[in-house]
């Protein structure tokens, strides 16, 4: 048996198209474009790439992109003043402060300063709380993208055994919460879990969000399991290669012969993250304008 490849790239493209159409409708109804402000402090090369692609995707979806690039030695007071200004700016529906911040800045304090109603990353403690108690708020983009892929493939998740490997605030924990909301029976595994292969073996759904190249092996998986691989790891370059290959947390080539369906890396979960960010921004825009959020979002 060869697992179905879950094409996150194609799914994300369709989501972006839908967001683009709805963004046009929003503009007609409200007389302005939905707006996303992205704040980048410093010159971390990976962050620069992310910020550039977020900007391009926002503009391509017919939304306004406000970029704020601050020097690496920006003080917390200055950064907080910018966040405060963006909180009050009616043209800004969503605010994203690109992480990681330089060491002298307190990430938790900066996230806490963002208005929860503009926190399209879903990192604010108010939004984490809303997710935990089942109120509508903003859910972190990566796990929300994963649950979209899962429900698209499996439909109703009721009663399925789901194992989430990883317990970070931005992926593992909200992922587990979303699966629980979808009535799956959820286990969160992490670095202290005993017998991880045994835990994974009972899962109908495995979500791996660890950051360890090809850690999850084919023999850990239950036959036919649906596998969502969030990990992005660069292998050391092989001979003749300039850069090493990107791989996930799951040994894809082995898992393919056991799983029912699996997301590739790259081209699986990765493209979903920005698409969901655009979706969250548009949802914020509808809410901020006092309009009903279209169900198809
Ligand atoms: P993190 O480092 O914050 O958390 C990793 C988690 O893995 C921890 O909770 C830890 O307990 C667990 N863990 C570590 N070693 C383990 C082991 N041996 N066995 C079981 N669990 C173990 O990472 P994160 O921010 O949640 O990201 C996880 C991965 O997902 C990374 O590779 C990251 O690059 C990737 N990621 C991808 C996207 C995307 O858009 N596709 C978004 C966010 C993160």
PDB file of N, CA, C and O and ligand atoms in Angstrom, residues 50 141-143 146 165-172 188-193 196 208-212 215 220 229-233 247-249 268-274, ligand 1:
ATOM      1  N   UNK A  50      10.578  35.006   5.823  1.00  0.00           N
ATOM      2  CA  UNK A  50       9.168  34.820   6.194  1.00  0.00           C
ATOM      3  C   UNK A  50       8.385  36.117   6.000  1.00  0.00           C
ATOM      4  O   UNK A  50       7.291  36.120   5.458  1.00  0.00           O
ATOM      5  N   UNK A 141      -1.832  29.689  13.442  1.00  0.00           N
ATOM      6  CA  UNK A 141      -2.050  29.348  12.028  1.00  0.00           C
ATOM      7  C   UNK A 141      -1.656  27.908  11.668  1.00  0.00           C
ATOM      8  O   UNK A 141      -2.367  27.249  10.904  1.00  0.00           O
ATOM      9  N   UNK A 142      -0.528  27.450  12.195  1.00  0.00           N
ATOM     10  CA  UNK A 142      -0.057  26.116  11.776  1.00  0.00           C
ATOM     11  C   UNK A 142      -1.017  25.012  12.229  1.00  0.00           C
ATOM     12  O   UNK A 142      -1.468  24.215  11.393  1.00  0.00           O
ATOM     13  N   UNK A 143      -1.373  24.945  13.523  1.00  0.00           N
ATOM     14  CA  UNK A 143      -2.319  23.892  13.895  1.00  0.00           C
ATOM     15  C   UNK A 143      -3.690  24.049  13.242  1.00  0.00           C
ATOM     16  O   UNK A 143      -4.319  23.048  12.883  1.00  0.00           O
ATOM     17  N   UNK A 146      -3.416  22.463  10.013  1.00  0.00           N
ATOM     18  CA  UNK A 146      -3.382  20.998  10.141  1.00  0.00           C
ATOM     19  C   UNK A 146      -4.785  20.424  10.312  1.00  0.00           C
ATOM     20  O   UNK A 146      -5.125  19.400   9.706  1.00  0.00           O
ATOM     21  N   UNK A 165       2.653  14.764  18.828  1.00  0.00           N
ATOM     22  CA  UNK A 165       3.994  14.678  19.424  1.00  0.00           C
ATOM     23  C   UNK A 165       4.556  16.097  19.452  1.00  0.00           C
ATOM     24  O   UNK A 165       4.765  16.713  18.405  1.00  0.00           O
ATOM     25  N   UNK A 166       4.802  16.610  20.647  1.00  0.00           N
ATOM     26  CA  UNK A 166       5.245  17.998  20.821  1.00  0.00           C
ATOM     27  C   UNK A 166       4.201  18.766  21.608  1.00  0.00           C
ATOM     28  O   UNK A 166       2.991  18.571  21.392  1.00  0.00           O
ATOM     29  N   UNK A 167       4.651  19.609  22.518  1.00  0.00           N
ATOM     30  CA  UNK A 167       3.701  20.340  23.379  1.00  0.00           C
ATOM     31  C   UNK A 167       4.001  21.831  23.417  1.00  0.00           C
ATOM     32  O   UNK A 167       3.842  22.491  24.452  1.00  0.00           O
ATOM     33  N   UNK A 168       4.461  22.385  22.305  1.00  0.00           N
ATOM     34  CA  UNK A 168       4.746  23.827  22.297  1.00  0.00           C
ATOM     35  C   UNK A 168       3.434  24.613  22.303  1.00  0.00           C
ATOM     36  O   UNK A 168       2.377  24.095  21.931  1.00  0.00           O
ATOM     37  N   UNK A 169       3.540  25.877  22.721  1.00  0.00           N
ATOM     38  CA  UNK A 169       2.341  26.728  22.770  1.00  0.00           C
ATOM     39  C   UNK A 169       1.846  27.084  21.378  1.00  0.00           C
ATOM     40  O   UNK A 169       0.679  27.421  21.206  1.00  0.00           O
ATOM     41  N   UNK A 170       2.758  27.046  20.377  1.00  0.00           N
ATOM     42  CA  UNK A 170       2.322  27.494  19.047  1.00  0.00           C
ATOM     43  C   UNK A 170       1.870  26.345  18.153  1.00  0.00           C
ATOM     44  O   UNK A 170       1.164  26.564  17.185  1.00  0.00           O
ATOM     45  N   UNK A 171       2.289  25.122  18.461  1.00  0.00           N
ATOM     46  CA  UNK A 171       1.828  24.005  17.625  1.00  0.00           C
ATOM     47  C   UNK A 171       1.154  22.911  18.475  1.00  0.00           C
ATOM     48  O   UNK A 171      -0.054  22.684  18.361  1.00  0.00           O
ATOM     49  N   UNK A 172       1.935  22.227  19.298  1.00  0.00           N
ATOM     50  CA  UNK A 172       1.442  21.017  19.970  1.00  0.00           C
ATOM     51  C   UNK A 172       0.174  21.239  20.788  1.00  0.00           C
ATOM     52  O   UNK A 172      -0.834  20.544  20.594  1.00  0.00           O
ATOM     53  N   UNK A 188      -1.144  13.765  24.177  1.00  0.00           N
ATOM     54  CA  UNK A 188      -0.012  14.638  23.838  1.00  0.00           C
ATOM     55  C   UNK A 188       1.261  13.943  24.310  1.00  0.00           C
ATOM     56  O   UNK A 188       1.428  13.674  25.501  1.00  0.00           O
ATOM     57  N   UNK A 189       2.133  13.647  23.362  1.00  0.00           N
ATOM     58  CA  UNK A 189       3.424  13.030  23.704  1.00  0.00           C
ATOM     59  C   UNK A 189       4.498  14.106  23.625  1.00  0.00           C
ATOM     60  O   UNK A 189       4.341  15.113  22.934  1.00  0.00           O
ATOM     61  N   UNK A 190       5.583  13.918  24.349  1.00  0.00           N
ATOM     62  CA  UNK A 190       6.643  14.934  24.388  1.00  0.00           C
ATOM     63  C   UNK A 190       7.971  14.286  24.754  1.00  0.00           C
ATOM     64  O   UNK A 190       8.067  13.046  24.778  1.00  0.00           O
ATOM     65  N   UNK A 191       8.942  15.123  25.064  1.00  0.00           N
ATOM     66  CA  UNK A 191      10.298  14.593  25.266  1.00  0.00           C
ATOM     67  C   UNK A 191      10.405  13.640  26.457  1.00  0.00           C
ATOM     68  O   UNK A 191      11.342  12.856  26.526  1.00  0.00           O
ATOM     69  N   UNK A 192       9.473  13.689  27.383  1.00  0.00           N
ATOM     70  CA  UNK A 192       9.546  12.787  28.542  1.00  0.00           C
ATOM     71  C   UNK A 192       8.607  11.585  28.415  1.00  0.00           C
ATOM     72  O   UNK A 192       8.446  10.827  29.367  1.00  0.00           O
ATOM     73  N   UNK A 193       7.942  11.462  27.273  1.00  0.00           N
ATOM     74  CA  UNK A 193       7.014  10.342  27.090  1.00  0.00           C
ATOM     75  C   UNK A 193       7.784   9.024  27.098  1.00  0.00           C
ATOM     76  O   UNK A 193       8.823   8.902  26.445  1.00  0.00           O
ATOM     77  N   UNK A 196       7.422   6.066  23.290  1.00  0.00           N
ATOM     78  CA  UNK A 196       6.773   6.848  22.225  1.00  0.00           C
ATOM     79  C   UNK A 196       6.284   5.950  21.070  1.00  0.00           C
ATOM     80  O   UNK A 196       5.146   6.113  20.615  1.00  0.00           O
ATOM     81  N   UNK A 208       3.082  15.203  14.084  1.00  0.00           N
ATOM     82  CA  UNK A 208       4.445  15.278  14.618  1.00  0.00           C
ATOM     83  C   UNK A 208       4.931  16.714  14.545  1.00  0.00           C
ATOM     84  O   UNK A 208       5.010  17.301  13.468  1.00  0.00           O
ATOM     85  N   UNK A 209       5.220  17.308  15.713  1.00  0.00           N
ATOM     86  CA  UNK A 209       5.701  18.702  15.775  1.00  0.00           C
ATOM     87  C   UNK A 209       6.826  18.769  16.789  1.00  0.00           C
ATOM     88  O   UNK A 209       6.662  19.261  17.899  1.00  0.00           O
ATOM     89  N   UNK A 210       7.957  18.231  16.395  1.00  0.00           N
ATOM     90  CA  UNK A 210       9.078  18.054  17.314  1.00  0.00           C
ATOM     91  C   UNK A 210      10.291  18.881  16.878  1.00  0.00           C
ATOM     92  O   UNK A 210      10.895  19.610  17.672  1.00  0.00           O
ATOM     93  N   UNK A 211      10.655  18.741  15.604  1.00  0.00           N
ATOM     94  CA  UNK A 211      11.876  19.398  15.126  1.00  0.00           C
ATOM     95  C   UNK A 211      13.067  18.454  15.178  1.00  0.00           C
ATOM     96  O   UNK A 211      14.191  18.887  15.418  1.00  0.00           O
ATOM     97  N   UNK A 212      12.818  17.166  14.951  1.00  0.00           N
ATOM     98  CA  UNK A 212      13.904  16.177  14.867  1.00  0.00           C
ATOM     99  C   UNK A 212      13.735  15.375  13.582  1.00  0.00           C
ATOM    100  O   UNK A 212      12.722  14.683  13.408  1.00  0.00           O
ATOM    101  N   UNK A 215      12.376  11.404  12.823  1.00  0.00           N
ATOM    102  CA  UNK A 215      12.376  10.678  14.093  1.00  0.00           C
ATOM    103  C   UNK A 215      11.303   9.579  14.135  1.00  0.00           C
ATOM    104  O   UNK A 215      11.518   8.502  14.673  1.00  0.00           O
ATOM    105  N   UNK A 220       6.490   2.489  13.787  1.00  0.00           N
ATOM    106  CA  UNK A 220       5.724   3.042  14.919  1.00  0.00           C
ATOM    107  C   UNK A 220       4.252   3.210  14.553  1.00  0.00           C
ATOM    108  O   UNK A 220       3.413   3.374  15.422  1.00  0.00           O
ATOM    109  N   UNK A 229       2.819  15.924   9.239  1.00  0.00           N
ATOM    110  CA  UNK A 229       4.214  16.171   9.625  1.00  0.00           C
ATOM    111  C   UNK A 229       4.488  17.683   9.630  1.00  0.00           C
ATOM    112  O   UNK A 229       4.588  18.317   8.575  1.00  0.00           O
ATOM    113  N   UNK A 230       4.582  18.245  10.836  1.00  0.00           N
ATOM    114  CA  UNK A 230       4.770  19.689  10.961  1.00  0.00           C
ATOM    115  C   UNK A 230       6.262  20.057  10.910  1.00  0.00           C
ATOM    116  O   UNK A 230       6.630  21.176  10.551  1.00  0.00           O
ATOM    117  N   UNK A 231       7.105  19.120  11.236  1.00  0.00           N
ATOM    118  CA  UNK A 231       8.542  19.395  11.369  1.00  0.00           C
ATOM    119  C   UNK A 231       9.185  19.914  10.089  1.00  0.00           C
ATOM    120  O   UNK A 231       8.816  19.517   8.984  1.00  0.00           O
ATOM    121  N   UNK A 232      10.111  20.842  10.270  1.00  0.00           N
ATOM    122  CA  UNK A 232      10.921  21.323   9.142  1.00  0.00           C
ATOM    123  C   UNK A 232      12.369  21.230   9.608  1.00  0.00           C
ATOM    124  O   UNK A 232      12.781  21.970  10.504  1.00  0.00           O
ATOM    125  N   UNK A 233      13.111  20.313   9.040  1.00  0.00           N
ATOM    126  CA  UNK A 233      14.503  20.106   9.475  1.00  0.00           C
ATOM    127  C   UNK A 233      15.401  20.051   8.251  1.00  0.00           C
ATOM    128  O   UNK A 233      15.054  19.413   7.252  1.00  0.00           O
ATOM    129  N   UNK A 247      13.669  17.962   5.468  1.00  0.00           N
ATOM    130  CA  UNK A 247      12.849  16.789   5.782  1.00  0.00           C
ATOM    131  C   UNK A 247      11.969  17.103   6.985  1.00  0.00           C
ATOM    132  O   UNK A 247      12.225  18.038   7.732  1.00  0.00           O
ATOM    133  N   UNK A 248      10.963  16.269   7.179  1.00  0.00           N
ATOM    134  CA  UNK A 248      10.063  16.458   8.313  1.00  0.00           C
ATOM    135  C   UNK A 248      10.524  15.671   9.526  1.00  0.00           C
ATOM    136  O   UNK A 248      11.660  15.208   9.610  1.00  0.00           O
ATOM    137  N   UNK A 249       9.587  15.500  10.466  1.00  0.00           N
ATOM    138  CA  UNK A 249       9.857  14.718  11.677  1.00  0.00           C
ATOM    139  C   UNK A 249       9.545  13.237  11.454  1.00  0.00           C
ATOM    140  O   UNK A 249       9.768  12.419  12.334  1.00  0.00           O
ATOM    141  N   UNK A 268       3.619  20.242   2.408  1.00  0.00           N
ATOM    142  CA  UNK A 268       2.494  19.745   3.192  1.00  0.00           C
ATOM    143  C   UNK A 268       1.935  20.845   4.075  1.00  0.00           C
ATOM    144  O   UNK A 268       1.185  21.709   3.618  1.00  0.00           O
ATOM    145  N   UNK A 269       2.352  20.809   5.345  1.00  0.00           N
ATOM    146  CA  UNK A 269       1.842  21.781   6.324  1.00  0.00           C
ATOM    147  C   UNK A 269       2.376  23.198   6.061  1.00  0.00           C
ATOM    148  O   UNK A 269       1.665  24.180   6.234  1.00  0.00           O
ATOM    149  N   UNK A 270       3.636  23.285   5.640  1.00  0.00           N
ATOM    150  CA  UNK A 270       4.293  24.589   5.482  1.00  0.00           C
ATOM    151  C   UNK A 270       3.451  25.629   4.753  1.00  0.00           C
ATOM    152  O   UNK A 270       3.193  26.712   5.296  1.00  0.00           O
ATOM    153  N   UNK A 271       2.975  25.333   3.530  1.00  0.00           N
ATOM    154  CA  UNK A 271       2.216  26.340   2.789  1.00  0.00           C
ATOM    155  C   UNK A 271       0.897  26.734   3.464  1.00  0.00           C
ATOM    156  O   UNK A 271       0.328  27.781   3.173  1.00  0.00           O
ATOM    157  N   UNK A 272       0.399  25.879   4.359  1.00  0.00           N
ATOM    158  CA  UNK A 272      -0.870  26.185   5.028  1.00  0.00           C
ATOM    159  C   UNK A 272      -0.734  27.373   5.971  1.00  0.00           C
ATOM    160  O   UNK A 272      -1.678  28.130   6.188  1.00  0.00           O
ATOM    161  N   UNK A 273       0.463  27.529   6.561  1.00  0.00           N
ATOM    162  CA  UNK A 273       0.606  28.518   7.630  1.00  0.00           C
ATOM    163  C   UNK A 273       0.292  29.931   7.132  1.00  0.00           C
ATOM    164  O   UNK A 273      -0.487  30.653   7.753  1.00  0.00           O
ATOM    165  N   UNK A 274       0.877  30.328   6.015  1.00  0.00           N
ATOM    166  CA  UNK A 274       0.624  31.692   5.512  1.00  0.00           C
ATOM    167  C   UNK A 274      -0.821  31.822   5.028  1.00  0.00           C
ATOM    168  O   UNK A 274      -1.475  32.844   5.254  1.00  0.00           O
TER     169      UNK A 274
HETATM  170  P1  LIG B   1       9.444  23.406  19.997  1.00  0.00           P
HETATM  171  O1  LIG B   1      10.906  23.187  20.012  1.00  0.00           O
HETATM  172  O2  LIG B   1       8.852  24.581  20.690  1.00  0.00           O
HETATM  173  O3  LIG B   1       8.739  22.114  20.602  1.00  0.00           O
HETATM  174  C1  LIG B   1       9.171  20.823  20.292  1.00  0.00           C
HETATM  175  C2  LIG B   1       8.402  19.824  21.116  1.00  0.00           C
HETATM  176  O4  LIG B   1       8.900  18.540  20.809  1.00  0.00           O
HETATM  177  C3  LIG B   1       8.566  20.018  22.624  1.00  0.00           C
HETATM  178  O5  LIG B   1       7.291  20.144  23.188  1.00  0.00           O
HETATM  179  C4  LIG B   1       9.244  18.743  23.109  1.00  0.00           C
HETATM  180  O6  LIG B   1       8.685  18.225  24.301  1.00  0.00           O
HETATM  181  C5  LIG B   1       9.012  17.767  21.978  1.00  0.00           C
HETATM  182  N1  LIG B   1      10.136  16.844  21.856  1.00  0.00           N
HETATM  183  C6  LIG B   1      11.458  17.150  21.790  1.00  0.00           C
HETATM  184  N2  LIG B   1      12.197  16.024  21.674  1.00  0.00           N
HETATM  185  C7  LIG B   1      11.320  15.005  21.672  1.00  0.00           C
HETATM  186  C8  LIG B   1      11.459  13.598  21.596  1.00  0.00           C
HETATM  187  N3  LIG B   1      12.647  13.025  21.479  1.00  0.00           N
HETATM  188  N4  LIG B   1      10.355  12.852  21.610  1.00  0.00           N
HETATM  189  C9  LIG B   1       9.127  13.403  21.712  1.00  0.00           C
HETATM  190  N5  LIG B   1       8.939  14.736  21.786  1.00  0.00           N
HETATM  191  C10 LIG B   1      10.008  15.519  21.774  1.00  0.00           C
HETATM  192  O7  LIG B   1       9.028  23.358  18.475  1.00  0.00           O
HETATM  193  P2  LIG B   1       7.740  23.924  17.667  1.00  0.00           P
HETATM  194  O8  LIG B   1       7.835  25.375  17.579  1.00  0.00           O
HETATM  195  O9  LIG B   1       6.495  23.293  18.193  1.00  0.00           O
HETATM  196  O10 LIG B   1       8.059  23.327  16.225  1.00  0.00           O
HETATM  197  C11 LIG B   1       8.180  21.934  15.997  1.00  0.00           C
HETATM  198  C12 LIG B   1       8.616  21.694  14.564  1.00  0.00           C
HETATM  199  O11 LIG B   1       7.638  22.212  13.695  1.00  0.00           O
HETATM  200  C13 LIG B   1       9.927  22.377  14.160  1.00  0.00           C
HETATM  201  O12 LIG B   1      10.590  21.560  13.225  1.00  0.00           O
HETATM  202  C14 LIG B   1       9.477  23.646  13.475  1.00  0.00           C
HETATM  203  O13 LIG B   1      10.401  24.101  12.521  1.00  0.00           O
HETATM  204  C15 LIG B   1       8.230  23.143  12.804  1.00  0.00           C
HETATM  205  N6  LIG B   1       7.230  24.206  12.549  1.00  0.00           N
HETATM  206  C16 LIG B   1       6.715  24.260  11.305  1.00  0.00           C
HETATM  207  C17 LIG B   1       5.754  25.211  10.994  1.00  0.00           C
HETATM  208  C18 LIG B   1       5.170  25.228   9.612  1.00  0.00           C
HETATM  209  O14 LIG B   1       4.708  26.238   9.142  1.00  0.00           O
HETATM  210  N7  LIG B   1       5.139  24.100   8.922  1.00  0.00           N
HETATM  211  C19 LIG B   1       5.332  26.121  11.946  1.00  0.00           C
HETATM  212  C20 LIG B   1       5.850  26.021  13.241  1.00  0.00           C
HETATM  213  C21 LIG B   1       6.796  25.046  13.536  1.00  0.00           C
END
